């Protein structure tokens, strides 16, 4: 072992769901292991603190978006941002995590030094100055999208005299009372914003180029609330969580195996919620199969209720031009707008845009393979969270956190300070397109995403139940993950690669 200890055993980047989840698991599984959470913003919460648009809420139920170790106690399982932030704040306070969080600290770069077996991390402070810390292990809970830039589809707003707003940068003082609003987009953000703004606005139009598959469900989980009345909180939560995970998995697989059957079911539910007289099939029939993109959740049918009241409408057309008073469409129609909301999607980013290097050489993540959806080929002591495309983000956060804690404990028990998934340079791994989703934000970022192989463990798997079993019960030292001490007692790179072959 090296003579001088790093500043922290583990440095966690980001105080959102992923970072807080890792800290909570460390408190439970790795007592005595030092850690800090660095957060670039003034508050914790990540996505749930950044986005402030009307109606901001989860698009997954909180029994799976919630952590495995902390029951969700609110009556609504489809929760708004304030309720989610309350949940996260309770966790950091009750579990002694808050004292470890350092706000307004942005990680700029991180360099792994093999001779020291630690990361040298450069952090930008609120005043623009830089400091450096060292850590043995780096855990990136920095999310999956660019906090600084949203996706720009290249709109030319020309002579438009009204306000243009992107949901990622929502102004606190926006007054849309009795205003005409056009929301460009048809994804989860647009589906959330439209019914919420319709409560105050004169009229809200969701302008979509392409329809999205939607499904409605109650915001309250009746079974969950019933179980909470008759069972201990934790038991009720576990049952509801298992139920929802099972149903989500079944629904996803049904959509892939029997898309036409699922289409009929989704259409039938929309007709029931909207009414036959208000239902226009082209408006709600995408040119792709369900779960080729994420389904849009409509809790309590709020979008359809807003449409039935006349306060909201959905228009399918392409934009021809922007005028002084709104938008001219390619079908000859015009939409009046005082405010245009560009809910056109996110811009993905890998590892929080941190300049990661290894012994001074920049790491190109698009050339690295995922290892167990958590670490990367031949990159020591670094783990990330990239949530499931077909399930809740926190499910991956939980399994990754638990697994990394197992790795850290194994390192400690062996007196080791290096854990690296070893992949031989002449490997013959077959690559797999696990991002076989047609969503724009995914397709636009394929060139920067790490690689996935067809076979486990070199992939970002999309099977939560399988991942959970392997990550919890499988051996940490699996013949691929090399755990050793730095310096004279360490295996050479050549020996590691030979062992992997």
PDB file of C-alpha atoms in Angstrom, residues 218-499:
ATOM      1  CA  UNK A 218     -53.880   6.793 -11.855  1.00  0.00           C
ATOM      2  CA  UNK A 219     -51.317   8.925 -10.030  1.00  0.00           C
ATOM      3  CA  UNK A 220     -52.191   6.963  -6.879  1.00  0.00           C
ATOM      4  CA  UNK A 221     -51.413   3.263  -6.632  1.00  0.00           C
ATOM      5  CA  UNK A 222     -54.507   1.789  -4.997  1.00  0.00           C
ATOM      6  CA  UNK A 223     -52.845  -1.473  -4.024  1.00  0.00           C
ATOM      7  CA  UNK A 224     -49.823   0.296  -2.551  1.00  0.00           C
ATOM      8  CA  UNK A 225     -51.973   2.550  -0.392  1.00  0.00           C
ATOM      9  CA  UNK A 226     -54.115  -0.388   0.738  1.00  0.00           C
ATOM     10  CA  UNK A 227     -51.050  -2.458   1.680  1.00  0.00           C
ATOM     11  CA  UNK A 228     -49.639   0.441   3.689  1.00  0.00           C
ATOM     12  CA  UNK A 229     -52.758   0.379   5.854  1.00  0.00           C
ATOM     13  CA  UNK A 230     -52.519  -3.302   6.746  1.00  0.00           C
ATOM     14  CA  UNK A 231     -48.782  -4.064   6.611  1.00  0.00           C
ATOM     15  CA  UNK A 232     -45.569  -2.564   7.967  1.00  0.00           C
ATOM     16  CA  UNK A 233     -44.278   0.245   5.731  1.00  0.00           C
ATOM     17  CA  UNK A 234     -41.222  -1.648   4.497  1.00  0.00           C
ATOM     18  CA  UNK A 235     -43.174  -4.819   3.725  1.00  0.00           C
ATOM     19  CA  UNK A 236     -45.841  -2.924   1.788  1.00  0.00           C
ATOM     20  CA  UNK A 237     -43.128  -1.097  -0.164  1.00  0.00           C
ATOM     21  CA  UNK A 238     -41.301  -4.315  -1.066  1.00  0.00           C
ATOM     22  CA  UNK A 239     -44.476  -5.954  -2.349  1.00  0.00           C
ATOM     23  CA  UNK A 240     -45.490  -2.915  -4.412  1.00  0.00           C
ATOM     24  CA  UNK A 241     -41.970  -2.537  -5.779  1.00  0.00           C
ATOM     25  CA  UNK A 242     -41.858  -6.197  -6.807  1.00  0.00           C
ATOM     26  CA  UNK A 243     -45.299  -5.888  -8.402  1.00  0.00           C
ATOM     27  CA  UNK A 244     -44.341  -2.823 -10.420  1.00  0.00           C
ATOM     28  CA  UNK A 245     -40.987  -4.214 -11.549  1.00  0.00           C
ATOM     29  CA  UNK A 246     -42.708  -7.415 -12.708  1.00  0.00           C
ATOM     30  CA  UNK A 247     -45.457  -5.556 -14.561  1.00  0.00           C
ATOM     31  CA  UNK A 248     -43.002  -3.159 -16.222  1.00  0.00           C
ATOM     32  CA  UNK A 249     -40.841  -6.025 -17.407  1.00  0.00           C
ATOM     33  CA  UNK A 250     -43.865  -7.918 -18.723  1.00  0.00           C
ATOM     34  CA  UNK A 251     -45.243  -4.863 -20.539  1.00  0.00           C
ATOM     35  CA  UNK A 252     -41.897  -4.115 -22.196  1.00  0.00           C
ATOM     36  CA  UNK A 253     -41.449  -7.692 -23.401  1.00  0.00           C
ATOM     37  CA  UNK A 254     -45.024  -7.865 -24.644  1.00  0.00           C
ATOM     38  CA  UNK A 255     -44.466  -4.683 -26.648  1.00  0.00           C
ATOM     39  CA  UNK A 256     -41.403  -6.200 -28.291  1.00  0.00           C
ATOM     40  CA  UNK A 257     -42.992  -9.615 -28.931  1.00  0.00           C
ATOM     41  CA  UNK A 258     -46.557  -8.560 -29.816  1.00  0.00           C
ATOM     42  CA  UNK A 259     -46.451  -4.891 -30.874  1.00  0.00           C
ATOM     43  CA  UNK A 260     -49.785  -4.946 -32.722  1.00  0.00           C
ATOM     44  CA  UNK A 261     -51.594  -6.286 -29.664  1.00  0.00           C
ATOM     45  CA  UNK A 262     -50.039  -3.617 -27.464  1.00  0.00           C
ATOM     46  CA  UNK A 263     -50.936  -0.901 -29.988  1.00  0.00           C
ATOM     47  CA  UNK A 264     -54.588  -1.906 -29.847  1.00  0.00           C
ATOM     48  CA  UNK A 265     -54.548  -1.873 -26.065  1.00  0.00           C
ATOM     49  CA  UNK A 266     -52.939   1.585 -25.896  1.00  0.00           C
ATOM     50  CA  UNK A 267     -55.381   3.024 -28.427  1.00  0.00           C
ATOM     51  CA  UNK A 268     -58.329   1.535 -26.577  1.00  0.00           C
ATOM     52  CA  UNK A 269     -57.219   3.187 -23.338  1.00  0.00           C
ATOM     53  CA  UNK A 270     -56.780   6.579 -25.010  1.00  0.00           C
ATOM     54  CA  UNK A 271     -60.246   6.362 -26.592  1.00  0.00           C
ATOM     55  CA  UNK A 272     -61.691   5.546 -23.182  1.00  0.00           C
ATOM     56  CA  UNK A 273     -59.918   8.493 -21.548  1.00  0.00           C
ATOM     57  CA  UNK A 274     -60.543  11.015 -24.337  1.00  0.00           C
ATOM     58  CA  UNK A 275     -63.911   9.879 -25.654  1.00  0.00           C
ATOM     59  CA  UNK A 276     -64.682   8.657 -29.179  1.00  0.00           C
ATOM     60  CA  UNK A 277     -65.795  12.088 -30.367  1.00  0.00           C
ATOM     61  CA  UNK A 278     -62.487  13.686 -29.343  1.00  0.00           C
ATOM     62  CA  UNK A 279     -60.216  10.877 -30.503  1.00  0.00           C
ATOM     63  CA  UNK A 280     -58.261  11.389 -33.728  1.00  0.00           C
ATOM     64  CA  UNK A 281     -56.344   8.245 -34.607  1.00  0.00           C
ATOM     65  CA  UNK A 282     -53.468   9.861 -36.590  1.00  0.00           C
ATOM     66  CA  UNK A 283     -52.774  12.176 -33.649  1.00  0.00           C
ATOM     67  CA  UNK A 284     -52.141   9.220 -31.355  1.00  0.00           C
ATOM     68  CA  UNK A 285     -50.604   6.678 -33.754  1.00  0.00           C
ATOM     69  CA  UNK A 286     -46.818   6.904 -34.025  1.00  0.00           C
ATOM     70  CA  UNK A 287     -44.984   5.418 -37.029  1.00  0.00           C
ATOM     71  CA  UNK A 288     -43.026   3.113 -34.715  1.00  0.00           C
ATOM     72  CA  UNK A 289     -43.872   0.296 -32.335  1.00  0.00           C
ATOM     73  CA  UNK A 290     -44.504   0.805 -28.611  1.00  0.00           C
ATOM     74  CA  UNK A 291     -41.271   0.869 -26.596  1.00  0.00           C
ATOM     75  CA  UNK A 292     -39.160   1.659 -29.647  1.00  0.00           C
ATOM     76  CA  UNK A 293     -39.173   4.873 -27.653  1.00  0.00           C
ATOM     77  CA  UNK A 294     -40.190   5.308 -24.021  1.00  0.00           C
ATOM     78  CA  UNK A 295     -43.932   5.416 -23.499  1.00  0.00           C
ATOM     79  CA  UNK A 296     -45.297   8.730 -22.252  1.00  0.00           C
ATOM     80  CA  UNK A 297     -47.160   8.511 -19.002  1.00  0.00           C
ATOM     81  CA  UNK A 298     -50.365  10.546 -18.628  1.00  0.00           C
ATOM     82  CA  UNK A 299     -51.263  10.370 -14.913  1.00  0.00           C
ATOM     83  CA  UNK A 300     -54.956  10.665 -14.131  1.00  0.00           C
ATOM     84  CA  UNK A 301     -55.509  11.302 -17.859  1.00  0.00           C
ATOM     85  CA  UNK A 302     -54.659  14.975 -17.218  1.00  0.00           C
ATOM     86  CA  UNK A 303     -53.669  15.713 -20.827  1.00  0.00           C
ATOM     87  CA  UNK A 304     -56.868  14.174 -22.146  1.00  0.00           C
ATOM     88  CA  UNK A 305     -58.960  16.043 -19.580  1.00  0.00           C
ATOM     89  CA  UNK A 306     -57.353  19.329 -20.659  1.00  0.00           C
ATOM     90  CA  UNK A 307     -58.141  18.489 -24.279  1.00  0.00           C
ATOM     91  CA  UNK A 308     -61.767  17.677 -23.473  1.00  0.00           C
ATOM     92  CA  UNK A 309     -62.143  20.996 -21.656  1.00  0.00           C
ATOM     93  CA  UNK A 310     -60.975  22.888 -24.748  1.00  0.00           C
ATOM     94  CA  UNK A 311     -57.977  24.379 -22.938  1.00  0.00           C
ATOM     95  CA  UNK A 312     -55.476  22.158 -24.779  1.00  0.00           C
ATOM     96  CA  UNK A 313     -55.084  20.631 -28.219  1.00  0.00           C
ATOM     97  CA  UNK A 314     -52.617  18.437 -30.065  1.00  0.00           C
ATOM     98  CA  UNK A 315     -51.636  19.398 -33.615  1.00  0.00           C
ATOM     99  CA  UNK A 316     -49.569  17.180 -35.899  1.00  0.00           C
ATOM    100  CA  UNK A 317     -47.631  19.155 -38.503  1.00  0.00           C
ATOM    101  CA  UNK A 318     -44.224  20.475 -39.465  1.00  0.00           C
ATOM    102  CA  UNK A 319     -43.143  24.049 -38.907  1.00  0.00           C
ATOM    103  CA  UNK A 320     -42.971  26.154 -42.044  1.00  0.00           C
ATOM    104  CA  UNK A 321     -41.852  29.393 -40.384  1.00  0.00           C
ATOM    105  CA  UNK A 322     -42.148  31.544 -37.289  1.00  0.00           C
ATOM    106  CA  UNK A 323     -44.198  34.713 -37.656  1.00  0.00           C
ATOM    107  CA  UNK A 324     -44.553  37.776 -35.439  1.00  0.00           C
ATOM    108  CA  UNK A 325     -47.592  36.248 -33.736  1.00  0.00           C
ATOM    109  CA  UNK A 326     -46.895  32.533 -33.797  1.00  0.00           C
ATOM    110  CA  UNK A 327     -46.106  29.614 -36.097  1.00  0.00           C
ATOM    111  CA  UNK A 328     -46.998  28.915 -39.722  1.00  0.00           C
ATOM    112  CA  UNK A 329     -47.384  25.206 -40.437  1.00  0.00           C
ATOM    113  CA  UNK A 330     -46.681  23.218 -43.578  1.00  0.00           C
ATOM    114  CA  UNK A 331     -50.390  22.399 -43.924  1.00  0.00           C
ATOM    115  CA  UNK A 332     -51.256  26.071 -44.304  1.00  0.00           C
ATOM    116  CA  UNK A 333     -52.602  26.548 -40.780  1.00  0.00           C
ATOM    117  CA  UNK A 334     -51.284  29.069 -38.257  1.00  0.00           C
ATOM    118  CA  UNK A 335     -50.932  28.819 -34.506  1.00  0.00           C
ATOM    119  CA  UNK A 336     -51.141  32.005 -32.449  1.00  0.00           C
ATOM    120  CA  UNK A 337     -48.582  32.105 -29.657  1.00  0.00           C
ATOM    121  CA  UNK A 338     -47.564  34.550 -26.975  1.00  0.00           C
ATOM    122  CA  UNK A 339     -45.125  31.975 -25.628  1.00  0.00           C
ATOM    123  CA  UNK A 340     -43.316  29.143 -27.432  1.00  0.00           C
ATOM    124  CA  UNK A 341     -41.891  26.305 -25.347  1.00  0.00           C
ATOM    125  CA  UNK A 342     -39.266  24.227 -27.142  1.00  0.00           C
ATOM    126  CA  UNK A 343     -39.654  20.817 -25.482  1.00  0.00           C
ATOM    127  CA  UNK A 344     -37.411  19.342 -28.148  1.00  0.00           C
ATOM    128  CA  UNK A 345     -35.281  17.064 -26.022  1.00  0.00           C
ATOM    129  CA  UNK A 346     -32.028  16.738 -24.174  1.00  0.00           C
ATOM    130  CA  UNK A 347     -28.428  16.678 -25.274  1.00  0.00           C
ATOM    131  CA  UNK A 348     -26.665  13.633 -23.865  1.00  0.00           C
ATOM    132  CA  UNK A 349     -23.288  13.839 -22.175  1.00  0.00           C
ATOM    133  CA  UNK A 350     -20.959  11.074 -21.040  1.00  0.00           C
ATOM    134  CA  UNK A 351     -19.599  11.178 -17.483  1.00  0.00           C
ATOM    135  CA  UNK A 352     -20.771  14.713 -16.843  1.00  0.00           C
ATOM    136  CA  UNK A 353     -18.438  16.110 -19.526  1.00  0.00           C
ATOM    137  CA  UNK A 354     -15.521  15.603 -17.131  1.00  0.00           C
ATOM    138  CA  UNK A 355     -12.149  15.411 -18.888  1.00  0.00           C
ATOM    139  CA  UNK A 356     -11.178  11.923 -17.741  1.00  0.00           C
ATOM    140  CA  UNK A 357      -7.622  10.777 -18.376  1.00  0.00           C
ATOM    141  CA  UNK A 358      -5.447   7.813 -17.477  1.00  0.00           C
ATOM    142  CA  UNK A 359      -1.828   8.605 -16.690  1.00  0.00           C
ATOM    143  CA  UNK A 360      -2.284  11.869 -18.554  1.00  0.00           C
ATOM    144  CA  UNK A 361      -3.807  10.313 -21.680  1.00  0.00           C
ATOM    145  CA  UNK A 362      -7.437  11.345 -22.420  1.00  0.00           C
ATOM    146  CA  UNK A 363      -9.975   8.542 -22.108  1.00  0.00           C
ATOM    147  CA  UNK A 364     -12.271   8.100 -25.114  1.00  0.00           C
ATOM    148  CA  UNK A 365     -15.300   6.369 -23.645  1.00  0.00           C
ATOM    149  CA  UNK A 366     -16.644   5.498 -27.085  1.00  0.00           C
ATOM    150  CA  UNK A 367     -13.663   3.119 -27.362  1.00  0.00           C
ATOM    151  CA  UNK A 368     -14.289   1.452 -23.991  1.00  0.00           C
ATOM    152  CA  UNK A 369     -16.655  -1.388 -23.235  1.00  0.00           C
ATOM    153  CA  UNK A 370     -19.072  -1.274 -20.337  1.00  0.00           C
ATOM    154  CA  UNK A 371     -18.333  -3.807 -17.626  1.00  0.00           C
ATOM    155  CA  UNK A 372     -21.499  -4.972 -15.851  1.00  0.00           C
ATOM    156  CA  UNK A 373     -23.157  -1.688 -16.843  1.00  0.00           C
ATOM    157  CA  UNK A 374     -21.074  -0.007 -14.182  1.00  0.00           C
ATOM    158  CA  UNK A 375     -17.323   0.164 -14.920  1.00  0.00           C
ATOM    159  CA  UNK A 376     -15.256   0.332 -18.120  1.00  0.00           C
ATOM    160  CA  UNK A 377     -12.683  -1.862 -19.773  1.00  0.00           C
ATOM    161  CA  UNK A 378      -9.118  -1.276 -18.543  1.00  0.00           C
ATOM    162  CA  UNK A 379     -10.079   1.829 -16.556  1.00  0.00           C
ATOM    163  CA  UNK A 380      -9.375   1.391 -12.838  1.00  0.00           C
ATOM    164  CA  UNK A 381     -11.464   2.501  -9.878  1.00  0.00           C
ATOM    165  CA  UNK A 382     -14.208   4.328 -11.763  1.00  0.00           C
ATOM    166  CA  UNK A 383     -17.918   3.584 -11.862  1.00  0.00           C
ATOM    167  CA  UNK A 384     -20.898   5.363 -13.389  1.00  0.00           C
ATOM    168  CA  UNK A 385     -24.679   5.175 -13.476  1.00  0.00           C
ATOM    169  CA  UNK A 386     -26.634   5.166 -16.737  1.00  0.00           C
ATOM    170  CA  UNK A 387     -30.187   4.142 -15.970  1.00  0.00           C
ATOM    171  CA  UNK A 388     -32.401   1.666 -17.752  1.00  0.00           C
ATOM    172  CA  UNK A 389     -34.160   2.736 -20.922  1.00  0.00           C
ATOM    173  CA  UNK A 390     -37.079   0.404 -20.189  1.00  0.00           C
ATOM    174  CA  UNK A 391     -37.422   0.935 -16.426  1.00  0.00           C
ATOM    175  CA  UNK A 392     -36.741   3.400 -13.632  1.00  0.00           C
ATOM    176  CA  UNK A 393     -33.335   5.071 -13.357  1.00  0.00           C
ATOM    177  CA  UNK A 394     -32.986   4.225  -9.663  1.00  0.00           C
ATOM    178  CA  UNK A 395     -33.118   0.475 -10.281  1.00  0.00           C
ATOM    179  CA  UNK A 396     -29.692   0.716 -11.939  1.00  0.00           C
ATOM    180  CA  UNK A 397     -28.487   3.204  -9.335  1.00  0.00           C
ATOM    181  CA  UNK A 398     -29.297   0.733  -6.566  1.00  0.00           C
ATOM    182  CA  UNK A 399     -27.612  -2.314  -8.122  1.00  0.00           C
ATOM    183  CA  UNK A 400     -24.526  -0.337  -9.161  1.00  0.00           C
ATOM    184  CA  UNK A 401     -24.123   1.219  -5.714  1.00  0.00           C
ATOM    185  CA  UNK A 402     -24.441  -2.123  -3.955  1.00  0.00           C
ATOM    186  CA  UNK A 403     -21.965  -3.710  -6.351  1.00  0.00           C
ATOM    187  CA  UNK A 404     -19.352  -0.968  -6.037  1.00  0.00           C
ATOM    188  CA  UNK A 405     -19.587  -1.254  -2.251  1.00  0.00           C
ATOM    189  CA  UNK A 406     -18.870  -4.976  -2.619  1.00  0.00           C
ATOM    190  CA  UNK A 407     -15.838  -4.131  -4.772  1.00  0.00           C
ATOM    191  CA  UNK A 408     -14.571  -1.580  -2.235  1.00  0.00           C
ATOM    192  CA  UNK A 409     -14.957  -4.046   0.630  1.00  0.00           C
ATOM    193  CA  UNK A 410     -13.144  -6.740  -1.341  1.00  0.00           C
ATOM    194  CA  UNK A 411     -10.297  -4.301  -2.028  1.00  0.00           C
ATOM    195  CA  UNK A 412     -10.054  -3.482   1.671  1.00  0.00           C
ATOM    196  CA  UNK A 413     -10.058  -7.119   2.737  1.00  0.00           C
ATOM    197  CA  UNK A 414      -7.168  -7.837   0.379  1.00  0.00           C
ATOM    198  CA  UNK A 415      -5.197  -4.708   1.178  1.00  0.00           C
ATOM    199  CA  UNK A 416      -5.611  -3.709  -2.469  1.00  0.00           C
ATOM    200  CA  UNK A 417      -6.092  -0.272  -3.955  1.00  0.00           C
ATOM    201  CA  UNK A 418      -6.792  -1.085  -7.616  1.00  0.00           C
ATOM    202  CA  UNK A 419      -9.864  -2.688  -9.218  1.00  0.00           C
ATOM    203  CA  UNK A 420      -9.836  -2.825 -13.009  1.00  0.00           C
ATOM    204  CA  UNK A 421     -11.911  -4.847 -15.515  1.00  0.00           C
ATOM    205  CA  UNK A 422      -9.236  -6.264 -17.824  1.00  0.00           C
ATOM    206  CA  UNK A 423      -9.942  -6.668 -21.537  1.00  0.00           C
ATOM    207  CA  UNK A 424      -7.236  -7.922 -23.867  1.00  0.00           C
ATOM    208  CA  UNK A 425      -6.342  -5.656 -26.821  1.00  0.00           C
ATOM    209  CA  UNK A 426      -6.974  -8.478 -29.291  1.00  0.00           C
ATOM    210  CA  UNK A 427     -10.402  -9.330 -27.903  1.00  0.00           C
ATOM    211  CA  UNK A 428     -13.062 -10.596 -30.282  1.00  0.00           C
ATOM    212  CA  UNK A 429     -16.119  -9.149 -28.574  1.00  0.00           C
ATOM    213  CA  UNK A 430     -19.155  -8.782 -30.800  1.00  0.00           C
ATOM    214  CA  UNK A 431     -20.764  -5.372 -30.341  1.00  0.00           C
ATOM    215  CA  UNK A 432     -24.453  -5.012 -29.643  1.00  0.00           C
ATOM    216  CA  UNK A 433     -26.720  -2.029 -30.202  1.00  0.00           C
ATOM    217  CA  UNK A 434     -28.360  -2.003 -26.800  1.00  0.00           C
ATOM    218  CA  UNK A 435     -29.604   1.516 -27.590  1.00  0.00           C
ATOM    219  CA  UNK A 436     -32.040   0.150 -30.161  1.00  0.00           C
ATOM    220  CA  UNK A 437     -34.435   2.954 -29.316  1.00  0.00           C
ATOM    221  CA  UNK A 438     -35.429   5.404 -32.023  1.00  0.00           C
ATOM    222  CA  UNK A 439     -35.622   8.317 -29.572  1.00  0.00           C
ATOM    223  CA  UNK A 440     -33.855  11.372 -30.955  1.00  0.00           C
ATOM    224  CA  UNK A 441     -31.761  12.045 -27.865  1.00  0.00           C
ATOM    225  CA  UNK A 442     -30.366   8.489 -28.028  1.00  0.00           C
ATOM    226  CA  UNK A 443     -29.700   8.461 -31.761  1.00  0.00           C
ATOM    227  CA  UNK A 444     -27.952  11.845 -31.676  1.00  0.00           C
ATOM    228  CA  UNK A 445     -25.460  10.602 -29.087  1.00  0.00           C
ATOM    229  CA  UNK A 446     -24.532   7.149 -30.368  1.00  0.00           C
ATOM    230  CA  UNK A 447     -21.074   8.324 -31.448  1.00  0.00           C
ATOM    231  CA  UNK A 448     -20.083   9.283 -27.900  1.00  0.00           C
ATOM    232  CA  UNK A 449     -21.594   6.340 -26.030  1.00  0.00           C
ATOM    233  CA  UNK A 450     -19.422   3.536 -24.626  1.00  0.00           C
ATOM    234  CA  UNK A 451     -19.600   0.130 -26.305  1.00  0.00           C
ATOM    235  CA  UNK A 452     -21.645  -2.873 -25.292  1.00  0.00           C
ATOM    236  CA  UNK A 453     -20.949  -6.467 -26.249  1.00  0.00           C
ATOM    237  CA  UNK A 454     -23.559  -9.113 -26.995  1.00  0.00           C
ATOM    238  CA  UNK A 455     -22.469 -11.192 -24.012  1.00  0.00           C
ATOM    239  CA  UNK A 456     -22.401 -10.285 -20.346  1.00  0.00           C
ATOM    240  CA  UNK A 457     -20.454  -8.821 -18.533  1.00  0.00           C
ATOM    241  CA  UNK A 458     -19.163  -6.446 -21.228  1.00  0.00           C
ATOM    242  CA  UNK A 459     -22.443  -4.620 -21.711  1.00  0.00           C
ATOM    243  CA  UNK A 460     -24.964  -2.154 -20.363  1.00  0.00           C
ATOM    244  CA  UNK A 461     -27.661  -4.740 -19.862  1.00  0.00           C
ATOM    245  CA  UNK A 462     -31.374  -3.913 -20.099  1.00  0.00           C
ATOM    246  CA  UNK A 463     -32.580  -6.694 -17.776  1.00  0.00           C
ATOM    247  CA  UNK A 464     -32.901  -5.405 -14.229  1.00  0.00           C
ATOM    248  CA  UNK A 465     -33.804  -8.723 -12.597  1.00  0.00           C
ATOM    249  CA  UNK A 466     -30.817 -10.431 -14.240  1.00  0.00           C
ATOM    250  CA  UNK A 467     -28.493  -7.574 -13.325  1.00  0.00           C
ATOM    251  CA  UNK A 468     -29.638  -7.550  -9.718  1.00  0.00           C
ATOM    252  CA  UNK A 469     -28.964 -11.269  -9.275  1.00  0.00           C
ATOM    253  CA  UNK A 470     -25.486 -11.100 -10.816  1.00  0.00           C
ATOM    254  CA  UNK A 471     -24.446  -7.874  -9.104  1.00  0.00           C
ATOM    255  CA  UNK A 472     -25.662  -9.015  -5.678  1.00  0.00           C
ATOM    256  CA  UNK A 473     -24.784 -12.713  -5.731  1.00  0.00           C
ATOM    257  CA  UNK A 474     -22.091 -13.176  -8.361  1.00  0.00           C
ATOM    258  CA  UNK A 475     -18.427 -13.247  -7.313  1.00  0.00           C
ATOM    259  CA  UNK A 476     -16.645  -9.886  -7.312  1.00  0.00           C
ATOM    260  CA  UNK A 477     -13.424 -11.578  -8.394  1.00  0.00           C
ATOM    261  CA  UNK A 478     -14.788 -13.196 -11.532  1.00  0.00           C
ATOM    262  CA  UNK A 479     -11.548 -13.659 -13.426  1.00  0.00           C
ATOM    263  CA  UNK A 480     -12.088 -10.378 -15.253  1.00  0.00           C
ATOM    264  CA  UNK A 481     -12.042  -7.768 -12.500  1.00  0.00           C
ATOM    265  CA  UNK A 482      -8.431  -7.637 -11.292  1.00  0.00           C
ATOM    266  CA  UNK A 483      -8.122  -6.479  -7.680  1.00  0.00           C
ATOM    267  CA  UNK A 484      -4.552  -5.828  -6.571  1.00  0.00           C
ATOM    268  CA  UNK A 485      -2.174  -3.465  -4.830  1.00  0.00           C
ATOM    269  CA  UNK A 486      -0.327  -0.757  -6.663  1.00  0.00           C
ATOM    270  CA  UNK A 487       3.458  -0.803  -6.995  1.00  0.00           C
ATOM    271  CA  UNK A 488       5.709  -3.802  -6.579  1.00  0.00           C
ATOM    272  CA  UNK A 489       2.969  -6.220  -5.546  1.00  0.00           C
ATOM    273  CA  UNK A 490       0.719  -5.419  -8.472  1.00  0.00           C
ATOM    274  CA  UNK A 491       0.406  -7.538 -11.559  1.00  0.00           C
ATOM    275  CA  UNK A 492       1.898  -5.964 -14.649  1.00  0.00           C
ATOM    276  CA  UNK A 493      -0.424  -4.902 -17.419  1.00  0.00           C
ATOM    277  CA  UNK A 494       0.873  -7.766 -19.561  1.00  0.00           C
ATOM    278  CA  UNK A 495       0.092 -10.305 -16.815  1.00  0.00           C
ATOM    279  CA  UNK A 496      -3.415  -8.877 -16.375  1.00  0.00           C
ATOM    280  CA  UNK A 497      -4.118  -9.132 -20.092  1.00  0.00           C
ATOM    281  CA  UNK A 498      -2.786 -12.677 -20.248  1.00  0.00           C
ATOM    282  CA  UNK A 499      -5.051 -13.620 -17.360  1.00  0.00           C
TER     283      UNK A 499
END
